[in-house]
């Protein structure tokens, strides 16, 4: 990595410049120098470095002022700055970090320590640049995809729009898996390396029970005891975060599973859970209401033969409508009233009296619907929502999927002001006619 990286060293002491340049040069870095802040700022205009080692005490503008000017210029604002100083007081360090420095190297220099700090900050800088580049690339790709989506929006709305969502979710899950796999694959080696380094530090402490004043100052500055305790915890937290992302990715893949040309066995509880995961952002508390409670009563039911992707679309349509109904009732109730009587969605699964039929009930305690609305709820293009908020296709598509594709039934029970319940009845095995 170091062979292509450039470091600007700014120091008014020739002896310091010579030592630092030799150390960094031996490590494979390209080094450029300046003897004061003014020259450094001019040098940067034509020779942009990847990192700056900046002396604090210099004639003319000091290191703090130089750093402030660097951070005020968009061209140089993101270049990492490491201060070099004999000052060890806390105020000076805090001032440097407030101005945007990423680290400190204390004079007189410890070569290995300086190299370690430089290497760490350059690695972080490279990772940041790579991430920014990847984000920009992905943003451009997503913008292109979004433009294409706008062009075909009318056609998608007229067909099964939820299948488009399924394809999008599958693509997102696939894209998540690549970086997550990379991180997960490197976490264990990283944990091993850290453990080895900590063990090595412990051995050094045993061999050198009385370190020099300089080394002791460095130990106290970095709070070595806390670092040894906290670093393994950070890695464990990172592993938990990766596992969380993997669970989300699994839910996305379950929801968007592509259909075969014939039904396959499927655990509908997995489909329900993946759909709830996708809708989690709508279930969370916000400034207008507490979180919507989801109560699950999953019964002992067998896997059923179904078209998985299409059945997940049914779950999405019904649950999204339940959330919409609860959002609407929120406008008529106070926050405290909702807190006392929470918005709820209750999901029940069970076998019917006929063991070849599975029943799913999704009930909300929202606004309910009138008899007139209930009679038209599955009609094509019928909606009670405001213009722009509903197409009238969601429940019509759900009804078609359940009744025509799965030989089941979709019914609704509702009383105005008392909530709504959708009842999906599905055969365990579909009789497919070829």
PDB file of C-alpha atoms in Angstrom, residues 189-346:
ATOM      1  CA  UNK A 189      -8.588 -13.067  11.403  1.00  0.00           C
ATOM      2  CA  UNK A 190      -8.815  -9.516  12.732  1.00  0.00           C
ATOM      3  CA  UNK A 191      -9.886 -10.850  16.112  1.00  0.00           C
ATOM      4  CA  UNK A 192      -6.979 -13.316  16.093  1.00  0.00           C
ATOM      5  CA  UNK A 193      -4.510 -10.576  15.142  1.00  0.00           C
ATOM      6  CA  UNK A 194      -5.809  -8.312  17.888  1.00  0.00           C
ATOM      7  CA  UNK A 195      -5.607 -11.113  20.444  1.00  0.00           C
ATOM      8  CA  UNK A 196      -2.023 -11.859  19.398  1.00  0.00           C
ATOM      9  CA  UNK A 197      -1.064  -8.201  19.639  1.00  0.00           C
ATOM     10  CA  UNK A 198      -2.659  -7.859  23.060  1.00  0.00           C
ATOM     11  CA  UNK A 199      -0.824 -10.964  24.251  1.00  0.00           C
ATOM     12  CA  UNK A 200       2.413  -9.503  22.881  1.00  0.00           C
ATOM     13  CA  UNK A 201       1.774  -6.240  24.722  1.00  0.00           C
ATOM     14  CA  UNK A 202       1.157  -8.207  27.919  1.00  0.00           C
ATOM     15  CA  UNK A 203       4.476 -10.042  27.464  1.00  0.00           C
ATOM     16  CA  UNK A 204       6.266  -6.743  26.900  1.00  0.00           C
ATOM     17  CA  UNK A 205       4.727  -5.433  30.115  1.00  0.00           C
ATOM     18  CA  UNK A 206       6.027  -8.497  31.972  1.00  0.00           C
ATOM     19  CA  UNK A 207       9.501  -8.155  30.465  1.00  0.00           C
ATOM     20  CA  UNK A 208       9.584  -4.379  30.999  1.00  0.00           C
ATOM     21  CA  UNK A 209       7.853  -3.788  34.318  1.00  0.00           C
ATOM     22  CA  UNK A 210       9.510  -0.358  34.570  1.00  0.00           C
ATOM     23  CA  UNK A 211       9.138   1.391  31.175  1.00  0.00           C
ATOM     24  CA  UNK A 212      10.891   4.614  30.340  1.00  0.00           C
ATOM     25  CA  UNK A 213       9.213   7.924  31.065  1.00  0.00           C
ATOM     26  CA  UNK A 214       8.469   8.404  27.348  1.00  0.00           C
ATOM     27  CA  UNK A 215       6.911   4.967  27.013  1.00  0.00           C
ATOM     28  CA  UNK A 216       4.945   5.426  30.228  1.00  0.00           C
ATOM     29  CA  UNK A 217       3.608   8.748  28.925  1.00  0.00           C
ATOM     30  CA  UNK A 218       2.528   7.095  25.700  1.00  0.00           C
ATOM     31  CA  UNK A 219       0.811   4.293  27.649  1.00  0.00           C
ATOM     32  CA  UNK A 220      -1.074   6.790  29.759  1.00  0.00           C
ATOM     33  CA  UNK A 221      -1.961   8.916  26.743  1.00  0.00           C
ATOM     34  CA  UNK A 222      -3.586   6.044  24.886  1.00  0.00           C
ATOM     35  CA  UNK A 223      -5.049   4.583  28.102  1.00  0.00           C
ATOM     36  CA  UNK A 224      -3.587   1.181  27.291  1.00  0.00           C
ATOM     37  CA  UNK A 225      -5.468  -0.675  30.016  1.00  0.00           C
ATOM     38  CA  UNK A 226      -8.825   0.564  28.710  1.00  0.00           C
ATOM     39  CA  UNK A 227      -7.796  -0.173  25.108  1.00  0.00           C
ATOM     40  CA  UNK A 228      -6.884  -3.767  26.024  1.00  0.00           C
ATOM     41  CA  UNK A 229     -10.266  -4.208  27.658  1.00  0.00           C
ATOM     42  CA  UNK A 230     -12.422  -2.406  25.083  1.00  0.00           C
ATOM     43  CA  UNK A 231     -10.914  -3.494  21.749  1.00  0.00           C
ATOM     44  CA  UNK A 232     -12.111  -7.135  21.950  1.00  0.00           C
ATOM     45  CA  UNK A 233     -15.577  -5.829  22.891  1.00  0.00           C
ATOM     46  CA  UNK A 234     -15.599  -3.628  19.786  1.00  0.00           C
ATOM     47  CA  UNK A 235     -14.867  -6.633  17.601  1.00  0.00           C
ATOM     48  CA  UNK A 236     -17.659  -8.613  19.270  1.00  0.00           C
ATOM     49  CA  UNK A 237     -20.056  -5.710  18.625  1.00  0.00           C
ATOM     50  CA  UNK A 238     -18.982  -5.641  14.983  1.00  0.00           C
ATOM     51  CA  UNK A 239     -19.679  -9.372  14.689  1.00  0.00           C
ATOM     52  CA  UNK A 240     -23.145  -8.866  16.185  1.00  0.00           C
ATOM     53  CA  UNK A 241     -23.778  -6.079  13.686  1.00  0.00           C
ATOM     54  CA  UNK A 242     -22.759  -8.315  10.791  1.00  0.00           C
ATOM     55  CA  UNK A 243     -25.059 -11.057  12.053  1.00  0.00           C
ATOM     56  CA  UNK A 244     -27.896  -8.544  12.268  1.00  0.00           C
ATOM     57  CA  UNK A 245     -27.341  -7.478   8.664  1.00  0.00           C
ATOM     58  CA  UNK A 246     -27.227 -11.124   7.603  1.00  0.00           C
ATOM     59  CA  UNK A 247     -30.574 -11.732   9.291  1.00  0.00           C
ATOM     60  CA  UNK A 248     -32.053  -8.767   7.433  1.00  0.00           C
ATOM     61  CA  UNK A 249     -30.589 -10.050   4.176  1.00  0.00           C
ATOM     62  CA  UNK A 250     -32.069 -13.496   4.835  1.00  0.00           C
ATOM     63  CA  UNK A 251     -35.472 -11.905   5.405  1.00  0.00           C
ATOM     64  CA  UNK A 252     -35.163  -9.961   2.171  1.00  0.00           C
ATOM     65  CA  UNK A 253     -34.268 -13.105   0.225  1.00  0.00           C
ATOM     66  CA  UNK A 254     -37.121 -15.031   1.826  1.00  0.00           C
ATOM     67  CA  UNK A 255     -39.586 -12.313   0.902  1.00  0.00           C
ATOM     68  CA  UNK A 256     -38.376 -11.968  -2.684  1.00  0.00           C
ATOM     69  CA  UNK A 257     -37.892 -15.673  -3.427  1.00  0.00           C
ATOM     70  CA  UNK A 258     -38.522 -16.199  -7.123  1.00  0.00           C
ATOM     71  CA  UNK A 259     -41.404 -18.457  -8.074  1.00  0.00           C
ATOM     72  CA  UNK A 260     -40.974 -21.659 -10.013  1.00  0.00           C
ATOM     73  CA  UNK A 261     -43.427 -22.699 -12.673  1.00  0.00           C
ATOM     74  CA  UNK A 262     -45.065 -24.893 -10.063  1.00  0.00           C
ATOM     75  CA  UNK A 263     -45.758 -24.549  -6.306  1.00  0.00           C
ATOM     76  CA  UNK A 264     -43.107 -25.627  -3.778  1.00  0.00           C
ATOM     77  CA  UNK A 265     -43.278 -26.442  -0.024  1.00  0.00           C
ATOM     78  CA  UNK A 266     -42.952 -23.351   2.152  1.00  0.00           C
ATOM     79  CA  UNK A 267     -43.218 -22.379   5.824  1.00  0.00           C
ATOM     80  CA  UNK A 268     -45.571 -19.390   5.755  1.00  0.00           C
ATOM     81  CA  UNK A 269     -44.241 -18.240   9.138  1.00  0.00           C
ATOM     82  CA  UNK A 270     -40.939 -17.453   7.396  1.00  0.00           C
ATOM     83  CA  UNK A 271     -42.815 -15.421   4.807  1.00  0.00           C
ATOM     84  CA  UNK A 272     -44.705 -13.499   7.485  1.00  0.00           C
ATOM     85  CA  UNK A 273     -41.543 -12.782   9.470  1.00  0.00           C
ATOM     86  CA  UNK A 274     -39.622 -11.603   6.405  1.00  0.00           C
ATOM     87  CA  UNK A 275     -42.486  -9.299   5.437  1.00  0.00           C
ATOM     88  CA  UNK A 276     -42.627  -7.841   8.948  1.00  0.00           C
ATOM     89  CA  UNK A 277     -38.877  -7.250   8.796  1.00  0.00           C
ATOM     90  CA  UNK A 278     -39.278  -5.252   5.590  1.00  0.00           C
ATOM     91  CA  UNK A 279     -42.125  -3.251   7.129  1.00  0.00           C
ATOM     92  CA  UNK A 280     -40.260  -2.713  10.406  1.00  0.00           C
ATOM     93  CA  UNK A 281     -39.532   0.938   9.640  1.00  0.00           C
ATOM     94  CA  UNK A 282     -43.281   1.600   9.454  1.00  0.00           C
ATOM     95  CA  UNK A 283     -43.976  -0.249  12.697  1.00  0.00           C
ATOM     96  CA  UNK A 284     -41.463   1.708  14.780  1.00  0.00           C
ATOM     97  CA  UNK A 285     -42.462   4.609  17.012  1.00  0.00           C
ATOM     98  CA  UNK A 286     -42.373   8.116  15.561  1.00  0.00           C
ATOM     99  CA  UNK A 287     -43.136  11.646  16.726  1.00  0.00           C
ATOM    100  CA  UNK A 288     -46.867  11.120  16.264  1.00  0.00           C
ATOM    101  CA  UNK A 289     -47.400   7.722  17.902  1.00  0.00           C
ATOM    102  CA  UNK A 290     -45.783   4.886  19.857  1.00  0.00           C
ATOM    103  CA  UNK A 291     -44.696   1.759  18.012  1.00  0.00           C
ATOM    104  CA  UNK A 292     -47.345  -0.476  16.463  1.00  0.00           C
ATOM    105  CA  UNK A 293     -47.396  -3.713  18.405  1.00  0.00           C
ATOM    106  CA  UNK A 294     -47.317  -6.948  16.428  1.00  0.00           C
ATOM    107  CA  UNK A 295     -48.744  -9.924  18.314  1.00  0.00           C
ATOM    108  CA  UNK A 296     -48.005 -13.310  16.764  1.00  0.00           C
ATOM    109  CA  UNK A 297     -49.897 -16.483  17.594  1.00  0.00           C
ATOM    110  CA  UNK A 298     -48.299 -19.016  15.285  1.00  0.00           C
ATOM    111  CA  UNK A 299     -49.943 -22.416  15.398  1.00  0.00           C
ATOM    112  CA  UNK A 300     -48.563 -25.866  14.641  1.00  0.00           C
ATOM    113  CA  UNK A 301     -49.107 -25.979  10.904  1.00  0.00           C
ATOM    114  CA  UNK A 302     -47.351 -27.898   8.128  1.00  0.00           C
ATOM    115  CA  UNK A 303     -45.518 -26.440   5.201  1.00  0.00           C
ATOM    116  CA  UNK A 304     -47.867 -25.672   2.357  1.00  0.00           C
ATOM    117  CA  UNK A 305     -47.420 -25.916  -1.384  1.00  0.00           C
ATOM    118  CA  UNK A 306     -47.467 -22.400  -2.841  1.00  0.00           C
ATOM    119  CA  UNK A 307     -45.930 -19.852  -5.167  1.00  0.00           C
ATOM    120  CA  UNK A 308     -43.686 -18.312  -2.526  1.00  0.00           C
ATOM    121  CA  UNK A 309     -43.013 -14.892  -4.030  1.00  0.00           C
ATOM    122  CA  UNK A 310     -46.669 -14.286  -4.834  1.00  0.00           C
ATOM    123  CA  UNK A 311     -47.845 -15.407  -1.401  1.00  0.00           C
ATOM    124  CA  UNK A 312     -45.373 -13.024   0.223  1.00  0.00           C
ATOM    125  CA  UNK A 313     -46.934 -10.267  -1.886  1.00  0.00           C
ATOM    126  CA  UNK A 314     -50.292 -11.130  -0.319  1.00  0.00           C
ATOM    127  CA  UNK A 315     -48.802 -10.789   3.176  1.00  0.00           C
ATOM    128  CA  UNK A 316     -47.196  -7.473   2.211  1.00  0.00           C
ATOM    129  CA  UNK A 317     -50.433  -6.036   0.797  1.00  0.00           C
ATOM    130  CA  UNK A 318     -52.561  -7.024   3.781  1.00  0.00           C
ATOM    131  CA  UNK A 319     -50.053  -5.937   6.439  1.00  0.00           C
ATOM    132  CA  UNK A 320     -49.343  -2.634   4.670  1.00  0.00           C
ATOM    133  CA  UNK A 321     -53.083  -1.944   4.569  1.00  0.00           C
ATOM    134  CA  UNK A 322     -53.321  -2.699   8.290  1.00  0.00           C
ATOM    135  CA  UNK A 323     -50.548  -0.197   9.001  1.00  0.00           C
ATOM    136  CA  UNK A 324     -52.290   2.377   6.812  1.00  0.00           C
ATOM    137  CA  UNK A 325     -55.501   1.894   8.806  1.00  0.00           C
ATOM    138  CA  UNK A 326     -53.642   2.374  12.096  1.00  0.00           C
ATOM    139  CA  UNK A 327     -51.885   5.471  10.745  1.00  0.00           C
ATOM    140  CA  UNK A 328     -55.279   6.913   9.836  1.00  0.00           C
ATOM    141  CA  UNK A 329     -56.747   6.263  13.269  1.00  0.00           C
ATOM    142  CA  UNK A 330     -53.640   7.871  14.803  1.00  0.00           C
ATOM    143  CA  UNK A 331     -54.782  11.213  13.389  1.00  0.00           C
ATOM    144  CA  UNK A 332     -57.918  10.994  15.547  1.00  0.00           C
ATOM    145  CA  UNK A 333     -56.281   9.883  18.807  1.00  0.00           C
ATOM    146  CA  UNK A 334     -53.793  11.576  21.133  1.00  0.00           C
ATOM    147  CA  UNK A 335     -50.314  10.175  21.765  1.00  0.00           C
ATOM    148  CA  UNK A 336     -51.228   9.360  25.387  1.00  0.00           C
ATOM    149  CA  UNK A 337     -54.435   7.647  24.320  1.00  0.00           C
ATOM    150  CA  UNK A 338     -52.525   5.425  21.895  1.00  0.00           C
ATOM    151  CA  UNK A 339     -49.965   4.697  24.611  1.00  0.00           C
ATOM    152  CA  UNK A 340     -52.749   3.504  26.913  1.00  0.00           C
ATOM    153  CA  UNK A 341     -54.551   1.578  24.148  1.00  0.00           C
ATOM    154  CA  UNK A 342     -51.771   0.615  21.715  1.00  0.00           C
ATOM    155  CA  UNK A 343     -52.141   0.240  17.984  1.00  0.00           C
ATOM    156  CA  UNK A 344     -51.930  -3.496  17.364  1.00  0.00           C
ATOM    157  CA  UNK A 345     -51.713  -6.002  14.545  1.00  0.00           C
ATOM    158  CA  UNK A 346     -52.472  -9.575  15.576  1.00  0.00           C
TER     159      UNK A 346
END
